[in-house]
Amino acid sequence: MSDLDALRREFRQRFGAEPRVFRAPGRVNLIGGHVDYNDGWVLPLAINRDCFVLAGPRGDGLLRVRSREFGETVEAALPSKPSAEHHWSHYIFGVAWALGEADVPVVGADLLIASDVPTGGGLSSSAALEVSVGLALSSLAGTRLDATALARACQRAENEFVGMRCGIMDQLAACYGRRDHALLIDCRTLAVHPVPLDSTRVRVIVANTMTRHALAASEYNRRRRECEEAVRRISAARPGVTALRDVTWEQIEALAASWPDPIRRRARHVTTEIARVRAAAEALERGEYETLGRLMLEAHHSLDEDYQVSSAELNLMVELAGELPGVLGSRMTGGGFGGSTVHLVRAAAEDFFAPELARRYEARTGIRPEITDCLPADGANEIT
Ligand code: ADP
Ligand code: MG
């Protein structure tokens, strides 16, 4: 989104005032699938795609929001409640509500939203939107929230106002992103540790399969219950275990041998995935990109075979990528049952990789995938 001047002009014309400008990035998770709600670690990076929010205060308690992408303006007096039907403005009114709950004195505002984070493509346009709006509204209120408090308020907006039971990874990544770094996030303590990622050596590429299966939401909830069931069984033998994060697969393998097959598989995925994330962060720290790539591929197979959340299209994308030169690793990313894959590719191979992967996927499926080249970027800020 290079044309901030045009956006400023649009804001002035629409709302008759000079805006302040805020941004927050999308994200992609390199490794750590379905471990956030098991208190594990994840390894995302904020990316060079942004949601911009142009904002001006209002004294009358009204929140007016224009989304460029949806071509629609919505206004309501604060505090407002979500309507029964899902609407994009719920993310924004939800953030206003959650900030209020966190004692930020949110006043009315005019907001113009413009984002180049693709929606529903696995790059978390929703968290980019929440965090940029959260930063804008708290700044207009004259409150400096620390980044974790901002991320929490945004997650709460999505959980309780929008009604999506998401973890906090996306919002933390949008807040804490750092140029040339991935982020090792401890989902139990919310500690964030930046790890260097050298874009002159490797590139992170996201391929959207353009498919989404209706199962996603119900299966997601089922997986969460299965993990809770595994924890119940473990804690009977090992008091003090409150999440799968508290055990390794080696510690529970014998115990799990008698469990129902799905519960055993889910526990094996989560415990081995957590170990892979930690190994991946160490590999990244040392610049050992081949190791990181190998771990990503292992993670994909574990998500497919043990966690059973992959799909034919995700598997095809991973398989096709594996046939191309310069690919170090690939996996599905996000909840699964469609959505996107993430690939680690040698920088020198990138120009060939993206169009060739798109060509081969389209030849096999008749569907043109959306491919995004992601550079690790800074977290949310005000543009002055
Ligand atoms: P994603 O993986 O992109 O986060 P979600 O379904 O979680 O997918 O969030 C996408 C939703 O977020 C959109 O359907 C819309 O409601 C909201 N959203 C994202 N970007 C914008 C935008 N630029 N303007 C208005 N709403 C947006
Ligand atoms: Mg989202």
Short mmCIF file of C-alpha atoms and ligand atoms in Angstrom, two decimals:
data_model
loop_
_atom_site.label_atom_id
_atom_site.label_comp_id
_atom_site.label_asym_id
_atom_site.label_seq_id
_atom_site.Cartn_x
_atom_site.Cartn_y
_atom_site.Cartn_z
CA MET A 1 0.00 0.00 0.00
CA SER A 2 2.34 2.70 -1.22
CA ASP A 3 -0.18 5.46 -1.78
CA LEU A 4 -0.67 6.85 1.69
CA ASP A 5 -1.14 10.34 0.24
CA ALA A 6 -4.21 9.19 -1.67
CA LEU A 7 -5.57 7.61 1.50
CA ARG A 8 -5.00 10.80 3.44
CA ARG A 9 -6.85 12.71 0.73
CA GLU A 10 -9.73 10.27 0.87
CA PHE A 11 -9.92 10.66 4.63
CA ARG A 12 -9.97 14.46 4.40
CA GLN A 13 -12.73 14.37 1.78
CA ARG A 14 -14.84 11.85 3.67
CA PHE A 15 -14.39 13.07 7.22
CA GLY A 16 -13.18 16.66 6.80
CA ALA A 17 -10.17 16.39 9.09
CA GLU A 18 -6.47 15.54 9.04
CA PRO A 19 -5.92 11.86 10.04
CA ARG A 20 -3.27 10.13 12.10
CA VAL A 21 -2.02 6.98 10.36
CA PHE A 22 -1.42 3.58 11.96
CA ARG A 23 -0.46 0.20 10.55
CA ALA A 24 -0.19 -3.43 11.61
CA PRO A 25 1.15 -6.37 9.57
CA GLY A 26 -0.20 -9.77 8.62
CA ARG A 27 1.75 -12.86 9.65
CA VAL A 28 2.66 -16.37 8.62
CA ASN A 29 3.56 -19.21 10.96
CA LEU A 30 6.71 -21.10 9.93
CA ILE A 31 6.12 -24.02 12.28
CA GLY A 32 3.97 -24.92 15.28
CA GLY A 33 0.59 -26.14 14.03
CA HIS A 34 -2.23 -26.58 16.58
CA VAL A 35 0.12 -26.11 19.52
CA ASP A 36 -1.02 -22.64 20.63
CA TYR A 37 -4.02 -23.97 22.56
CA ASN A 38 -1.77 -26.65 24.07
CA ASP A 39 0.43 -23.97 25.70
CA GLY A 40 3.30 -24.74 23.29
CA TRP A 41 5.64 -22.56 21.23
CA VAL A 42 5.05 -21.18 17.74
CA LEU A 43 7.41 -19.53 15.26
CA PRO A 44 5.60 -16.93 13.13
CA LEU A 45 6.89 -13.82 11.39
CA ALA A 46 5.10 -10.56 10.76
CA ILE A 47 5.13 -9.90 7.01
CA ASN A 48 5.40 -6.99 4.62
CA ARG A 49 1.64 -6.75 4.10
CA ASP A 50 -0.21 -4.16 6.14
CA CYS A 51 -3.56 -3.04 7.34
CA PHE A 52 -3.57 0.77 7.49
CA VAL A 53 -5.96 2.71 9.69
CA LEU A 54 -6.37 6.45 9.20
CA ALA A 55 -8.01 7.87 12.28
CA GLY A 56 -9.44 11.10 13.66
CA PRO A 57 -11.16 11.65 17.03
CA ARG A 58 -14.84 12.57 17.46
CA GLY A 59 -16.33 14.20 20.53
CA ASP A 60 -19.82 12.71 20.16
CA GLY A 61 -19.13 9.05 21.02
CA LEU A 62 -19.85 7.89 17.49
CA LEU A 63 -17.56 5.39 15.73
CA ARG A 64 -17.67 5.70 11.93
CA VAL A 65 -15.70 3.17 9.91
CA ARG A 66 -15.02 2.94 6.21
CA SER A 67 -13.37 -0.16 4.73
CA ARG A 68 -11.84 0.37 1.31
CA GLU A 69 -11.79 -3.37 0.60
CA PHE A 70 -15.46 -3.87 1.46
CA GLY A 71 -16.53 -0.50 -0.06
CA GLU A 72 -18.84 0.15 2.84
CA THR A 73 -19.21 2.59 5.75
CA VAL A 74 -20.71 1.62 9.10
CA GLU A 75 -21.44 3.84 12.09
CA ALA A 76 -22.72 3.23 15.58
CA ALA A 77 -22.69 4.92 18.98
CA LEU A 78 -20.23 3.42 21.47
CA PRO A 79 -20.46 1.07 23.22
CA SER A 80 -22.16 -1.11 20.60
CA LYS A 81 -23.16 -4.76 20.42
CA PRO A 82 -22.55 -7.16 17.52
CA SER A 83 -25.51 -7.83 15.23
CA ALA A 84 -26.62 -11.43 14.82
CA GLU A 85 -25.18 -11.71 11.35
CA HIS A 86 -21.41 -11.80 10.90
CA HIS A 87 -20.07 -8.49 9.59
CA TRP A 88 -16.55 -7.14 9.02
CA SER A 89 -17.26 -4.14 11.28
CA HIS A 90 -17.56 -6.51 14.27
CA TYR A 91 -13.76 -6.71 14.38
CA ILE A 92 -13.58 -2.95 14.80
CA PHE A 93 -16.45 -2.41 17.22
CA GLY A 94 -15.15 -5.47 19.08
CA VAL A 95 -11.76 -3.83 19.56
CA ALA A 96 -13.43 -0.62 20.78
CA TRP A 97 -15.40 -2.73 23.28
CA ALA A 98 -12.36 -4.76 24.44
CA LEU A 99 -10.28 -1.61 24.93
CA GLY A 100 -13.08 -0.19 27.08
CA GLU A 101 -12.99 -3.40 29.14
CA ALA A 102 -9.24 -2.83 29.57
CA ASP A 103 -9.96 0.66 30.96
CA VAL A 104 -8.89 2.56 27.86
CA PRO A 105 -11.21 5.58 27.61
CA VAL A 106 -12.21 5.07 23.97
CA VAL A 107 -13.89 8.11 22.47
CA GLY A 108 -15.68 8.32 19.17
CA ALA A 109 -13.61 8.24 16.00
CA ASP A 110 -13.63 8.30 12.23
CA LEU A 111 -11.63 5.43 10.73
CA LEU A 112 -10.61 4.64 7.19
CA ILE A 113 -9.33 1.08 6.75
CA ALA A 114 -7.18 0.02 3.79
CA SER A 115 -5.34 -3.29 3.80
CA ASP A 116 -3.21 -5.31 1.42
CA VAL A 117 -3.28 -8.40 3.64
CA PRO A 118 -5.39 -10.87 1.63
CA THR A 119 -8.46 -11.91 3.64
CA GLY A 120 -9.01 -15.55 4.47
CA GLY A 121 -5.68 -16.53 2.88
CA GLY A 122 -3.86 -17.68 6.00
CA LEU A 123 -2.03 -14.38 6.51
CA SER A 124 -4.28 -13.17 9.33
CA SER A 125 -5.91 -10.10 7.88
CA SER A 126 -8.18 -10.16 10.94
CA ALA A 127 -5.37 -9.67 13.48
CA ALA A 128 -3.77 -6.98 11.29
CA LEU A 129 -7.12 -5.20 11.31
CA GLU A 130 -7.69 -5.60 15.06
CA VAL A 131 -4.21 -4.52 16.07
CA SER A 132 -4.08 -1.48 13.77
CA VAL A 133 -7.53 -0.38 14.98
CA GLY A 134 -6.54 -1.09 18.59
CA LEU A 135 -3.42 1.01 18.26
CA ALA A 136 -5.38 3.81 16.58
CA LEU A 137 -8.19 3.95 19.15
CA SER A 138 -5.88 3.69 22.17
CA SER A 139 -3.61 6.38 20.72
CA LEU A 140 -6.57 8.70 20.09
CA ALA A 141 -7.56 8.09 23.72
CA GLY A 142 -4.06 9.14 24.77
CA THR A 143 -3.31 5.72 26.29
CA ARG A 144 -0.09 3.83 25.62
CA LEU A 145 -0.93 0.15 25.99
CA ASP A 146 2.00 -2.21 26.14
CA ALA A 147 2.09 -4.56 23.17
CA THR A 148 0.96 -7.66 25.08
CA ALA A 149 -2.03 -5.83 26.55
CA LEU A 150 -2.95 -4.61 23.07
CA ALA A 151 -2.67 -8.14 21.66
CA ARG A 152 -4.83 -9.50 24.50
CA ALA A 153 -7.54 -6.90 23.93
CA CYS A 154 -7.57 -7.72 20.21
CA GLN A 155 -7.80 -11.46 20.87
CA ARG A 156 -10.63 -10.83 23.30
CA ALA A 157 -12.45 -8.81 20.64
CA GLU A 158 -12.20 -11.72 18.21
CA ASN A 159 -13.13 -14.36 20.82
CA GLU A 160 -15.99 -12.62 22.54
CA PHE A 161 -17.33 -10.00 20.11
CA VAL A 162 -16.74 -11.61 16.72
CA GLY A 163 -17.20 -15.10 18.18
CA MET A 164 -14.05 -16.75 16.78
CA ARG A 165 -12.17 -18.96 19.22
CA CYS A 166 -8.66 -18.03 18.05
CA GLY A 167 -5.40 -18.19 20.02
CA ILE A 168 -3.23 -15.09 20.57
CA MET A 169 -0.38 -15.85 18.14
CA ASP A 170 -1.67 -13.67 15.31
CA GLN A 171 -2.16 -10.60 17.47
CA LEU A 172 1.21 -11.02 19.21
CA ALA A 173 2.94 -11.36 15.84
CA ALA A 174 1.21 -8.22 14.54
CA CYS A 175 2.35 -6.33 17.66
CA TYR A 176 5.88 -7.70 18.12
CA GLY A 177 7.02 -8.31 14.52
CA ARG A 178 10.61 -7.40 13.79
CA ARG A 179 12.20 -6.78 10.43
CA ASP A 180 14.59 -9.64 9.44
CA HIS A 181 13.36 -11.80 12.31
CA ALA A 182 10.89 -14.56 13.06
CA LEU A 183 9.34 -14.66 16.55
CA LEU A 184 9.56 -17.58 18.94
CA ILE A 185 6.40 -17.20 21.05
CA ASP A 186 5.73 -19.10 24.23
CA CYS A 187 1.95 -19.48 24.21
CA ARG A 188 1.87 -20.13 27.97
CA THR A 189 3.81 -17.09 29.20
CA LEU A 190 3.32 -14.99 26.01
CA ALA A 191 7.06 -14.26 26.03
CA VAL A 192 8.26 -13.28 22.55
CA HIS A 193 11.82 -13.90 21.41
CA PRO A 194 12.95 -12.58 17.99
CA VAL A 195 15.15 -14.97 15.97
CA PRO A 196 17.10 -13.71 12.93
CA LEU A 197 15.83 -14.77 9.49
CA ASP A 198 18.16 -13.77 6.67
CA SER A 199 16.13 -12.90 3.55
CA THR A 200 19.26 -12.70 1.45
CA ARG A 201 19.62 -16.46 1.96
CA VAL A 202 16.06 -17.77 2.22
CA ARG A 203 12.58 -16.58 1.36
CA VAL A 204 9.27 -17.46 2.93
CA ILE A 205 6.54 -18.04 0.38
CA VAL A 206 2.87 -18.65 1.07
CA ALA A 207 0.68 -20.46 -1.44
CA ASN A 208 -3.09 -20.27 -1.03
CA THR A 209 -4.78 -23.44 -2.31
CA MET A 210 -7.99 -21.36 -2.75
CA THR A 211 -9.93 -24.18 -1.15
CA ARG A 212 -11.66 -24.34 2.20
CA HIS A 213 -13.64 -27.27 3.47
CA ALA A 214 -16.76 -26.84 5.54
CA LEU A 215 -15.35 -29.15 8.23
CA ALA A 216 -12.79 -26.65 9.46
CA ALA A 217 -14.64 -25.13 12.43
CA SER A 218 -16.21 -28.32 13.80
CA GLU A 219 -13.01 -30.33 13.39
CA TYR A 220 -11.01 -27.57 15.08
CA ASN A 221 -13.27 -27.77 18.12
CA ARG A 222 -13.08 -31.56 18.07
CA ARG A 223 -9.24 -31.44 18.07
CA ARG A 224 -9.30 -29.12 21.05
CA ARG A 225 -11.51 -31.58 22.94
CA GLU A 226 -9.27 -34.50 21.97
CA CYS A 227 -6.24 -32.68 23.36
CA GLU A 228 -8.13 -31.95 26.58
CA GLU A 229 -8.99 -35.65 26.79
CA ALA A 230 -5.30 -36.57 26.40
CA VAL A 231 -4.38 -34.14 29.20
CA ARG A 232 -7.03 -35.69 31.48
CA ARG A 233 -5.58 -39.14 30.91
CA ILE A 234 -2.01 -37.96 31.50
CA SER A 235 -2.79 -35.92 34.61
CA ALA A 236 -4.34 -38.99 36.27
CA ALA A 237 -0.87 -40.57 36.12
CA ARG A 238 1.15 -37.36 36.43
CA PRO A 239 -0.48 -34.76 38.65
CA GLY A 240 0.52 -31.22 37.74
CA VAL A 241 0.26 -31.73 33.99
CA THR A 242 -2.19 -29.11 32.76
CA ALA A 243 -1.37 -29.06 29.05
CA LEU A 244 0.39 -31.25 26.47
CA ARG A 245 3.24 -28.76 26.69
CA ASP A 246 4.14 -30.31 30.05
CA VAL A 247 5.20 -33.69 28.63
CA THR A 248 7.33 -35.13 25.83
CA TRP A 249 6.17 -37.93 23.57
CA GLU A 250 8.84 -40.20 25.09
CA GLN A 251 7.33 -39.64 28.53
CA ILE A 252 3.80 -40.60 27.52
CA GLU A 253 4.29 -43.08 24.69
CA ALA A 254 3.90 -46.19 26.89
CA LEU A 255 0.88 -44.70 28.66
CA ALA A 256 -0.72 -43.70 25.36
CA ALA A 257 -0.38 -47.19 23.87
CA SER A 258 -3.77 -48.18 25.33
CA TRP A 259 -5.61 -44.96 24.38
CA PRO A 260 -8.16 -44.71 21.56
CA ASP A 261 -6.28 -44.21 18.30
CA PRO A 262 -7.30 -40.56 17.64
CA ILE A 263 -6.37 -39.41 21.16
CA ARG A 264 -2.97 -41.10 20.92
CA ARG A 265 -2.30 -39.56 17.50
CA ARG A 266 -3.35 -36.06 18.57
CA ALA A 267 -1.06 -36.24 21.60
CA ARG A 268 1.80 -37.53 19.46
CA HIS A 269 1.42 -34.68 16.98
CA VAL A 270 1.27 -31.96 19.62
CA THR A 271 4.18 -33.23 21.74
CA THR A 272 6.45 -33.89 18.76
CA GLU A 273 5.42 -30.59 17.12
CA ILE A 274 6.41 -28.65 20.22
CA ALA A 275 9.82 -30.36 20.11
CA ARG A 276 10.10 -29.49 16.41
CA VAL A 277 9.37 -25.81 17.04
CA ARG A 278 12.10 -25.61 19.64
CA ALA A 279 14.55 -27.38 17.34
CA ALA A 280 13.47 -25.09 14.48
CA ALA A 281 14.16 -21.97 16.54
CA GLU A 282 17.61 -23.28 17.40
CA ALA A 283 18.31 -24.07 13.75
CA LEU A 284 17.18 -20.58 12.76
CA GLU A 285 19.34 -19.03 15.45
CA ARG A 286 22.36 -20.80 13.86
CA GLY A 287 21.30 -20.06 10.29
CA GLU A 288 20.81 -23.77 9.57
CA TYR A 289 18.04 -23.38 7.06
CA GLU A 290 18.20 -26.97 5.75
CA THR A 291 17.36 -28.21 9.23
CA LEU A 292 14.49 -25.76 9.54
CA GLY A 293 13.16 -26.91 6.16
CA ARG A 294 13.36 -30.58 7.12
CA LEU A 295 11.46 -29.88 10.35
CA MET A 296 8.75 -28.04 8.39
CA LEU A 297 8.23 -31.07 6.17
CA GLU A 298 8.10 -33.39 9.19
CA ALA A 299 5.56 -31.04 10.74
CA HIS A 300 3.42 -31.28 7.63
CA HIS A 301 3.39 -35.07 7.71
CA SER A 302 2.51 -35.03 11.39
CA LEU A 303 -0.38 -32.62 10.77
CA ASP A 304 -1.56 -34.82 7.92
CA GLU A 305 -1.19 -38.28 9.44
CA ASP A 306 -1.49 -37.79 13.20
CA TYR A 307 -3.52 -34.62 13.54
CA GLN A 308 -5.50 -35.32 10.37
CA VAL A 309 -6.18 -31.69 9.48
CA SER A 310 -4.62 -31.54 6.03
CA SER A 311 -6.46 -31.88 2.71
CA ALA A 312 -5.78 -33.25 -0.78
CA GLU A 313 -5.01 -29.75 -2.06
CA LEU A 314 -2.64 -28.90 0.80
CA ASN A 315 -0.83 -32.20 0.32
CA LEU A 316 -0.62 -31.60 -3.43
CA MET A 317 0.86 -28.13 -2.94
CA VAL A 318 3.49 -29.52 -0.57
CA GLU A 319 4.26 -32.38 -2.96
CA LEU A 320 4.57 -30.09 -6.01
CA ALA A 321 6.80 -27.66 -4.12
CA GLY A 322 9.07 -30.56 -3.15
CA GLU A 323 9.75 -31.25 -6.82
CA LEU A 324 11.12 -27.74 -7.42
CA PRO A 325 14.77 -26.73 -7.06
CA GLY A 326 15.84 -24.68 -4.06
CA VAL A 327 12.98 -25.72 -1.78
CA LEU A 328 14.13 -26.45 1.76
CA GLY A 329 10.78 -27.26 3.33
CA SER A 330 7.02 -26.93 3.06
CA ARG A 331 4.00 -27.39 5.26
CA MET A 332 0.37 -26.50 5.61
CA THR A 333 -0.15 -23.45 7.80
CA GLY A 334 -3.17 -22.35 9.79
CA GLY A 335 -6.04 -24.52 10.96
CA GLY A 336 -6.11 -26.82 7.95
CA PHE A 337 -8.85 -28.36 5.76
CA GLY A 338 -7.82 -25.97 3.02
CA GLY A 339 -6.16 -22.59 3.26
CA SER A 340 -2.47 -22.08 2.67
CA THR A 341 0.92 -23.73 2.65
CA VAL A 342 4.19 -22.07 3.66
CA HIS A 343 7.48 -22.78 1.90
CA LEU A 344 11.09 -22.07 2.78
CA VAL A 345 13.01 -21.47 -0.44
CA ARG A 346 16.60 -20.53 -1.20
CA ALA A 347 16.65 -16.83 -2.12
CA ALA A 348 18.28 -17.57 -5.47
CA ALA A 349 15.48 -19.97 -6.43
CA GLU A 350 12.59 -17.70 -5.54
CA ASP A 351 11.99 -16.10 -8.95
CA PHE A 352 11.49 -19.49 -10.55
CA PHE A 353 9.68 -21.11 -7.63
CA ALA A 354 6.58 -18.93 -7.27
CA PRO A 355 5.34 -18.92 -10.91
CA GLU A 356 6.32 -22.55 -11.44
CA LEU A 357 4.47 -23.75 -8.34
CA ALA A 358 1.41 -21.76 -9.44
CA ARG A 359 1.62 -23.24 -12.93
CA ARG A 360 1.90 -26.83 -11.74
CA TYR A 361 -0.87 -26.50 -9.15
CA GLU A 362 -3.20 -24.97 -11.72
CA ALA A 363 -2.34 -27.69 -14.24
CA ARG A 364 -3.33 -30.35 -11.72
CA THR A 365 -6.40 -28.74 -10.15
CA GLY A 366 -7.69 -26.10 -12.57
CA ILE A 367 -7.42 -23.62 -9.69
CA ARG A 368 -5.06 -20.66 -9.83
CA PRO A 369 -3.39 -20.31 -6.41
CA GLU A 370 -2.47 -16.99 -4.84
CA ILE A 371 1.25 -16.86 -4.04
CA THR A 372 2.71 -14.33 -1.61
CA ASP A 373 6.40 -13.67 -1.11
CA CYS A 374 6.75 -12.70 2.56
CA LEU A 375 9.52 -10.61 4.09
CA PRO A 376 9.80 -10.42 7.88
CA ALA A 377 8.52 -7.00 8.93
CA ASP A 378 8.12 -4.75 11.97
CA GLY A 379 5.07 -4.87 14.20
CA ALA A 380 2.35 -2.24 14.53
CA ASN A 381 3.23 1.44 14.77
CA GLU A 382 2.05 4.95 14.03
CA ILE A 383 3.40 6.44 10.81
CA THR A 384 4.55 9.99 11.40
P1 ADP B 1 -7.68 -14.25 7.94
O1 ADP B 1 -6.96 -15.56 7.83
O2 ADP B 1 -7.37 -13.36 6.78
O3 ADP B 1 -7.46 -13.60 9.27
P2 ADP B 1 -10.35 -14.35 8.94
O4 ADP B 1 -11.58 -15.03 8.48
O5 ADP B 1 -9.86 -14.62 10.30
O6 ADP B 1 -9.23 -14.61 7.83
O7 ADP B 1 -10.57 -12.78 8.85
C1 ADP B 1 -11.04 -12.18 7.67
C2 ADP B 1 -12.14 -11.18 8.02
O8 ADP B 1 -11.55 -10.02 8.66
C3 ADP B 1 -12.84 -10.61 6.82
O9 ADP B 1 -13.90 -11.45 6.39
C4 ADP B 1 -13.37 -9.30 7.37
O10 ADP B 1 -14.53 -9.51 8.16
C5 ADP B 1 -12.24 -8.85 8.29
N1 ADP B 1 -11.30 -7.99 7.53
C6 ADP B 1 -10.04 -8.27 7.17
N2 ADP B 1 -9.49 -7.24 6.45
C7 ADP B 1 -10.45 -6.31 6.36
C8 ADP B 1 -10.53 -5.01 5.74
N3 ADP B 1 -9.52 -4.49 5.05
N4 ADP B 1 -11.70 -4.30 5.87
C9 ADP B 1 -12.72 -4.81 6.57
N5 ADP B 1 -12.71 -6.03 7.16
C10 ADP B 1 -11.61 -6.76 7.06
MG MG B 2 -7.99 -14.46 11.16
#
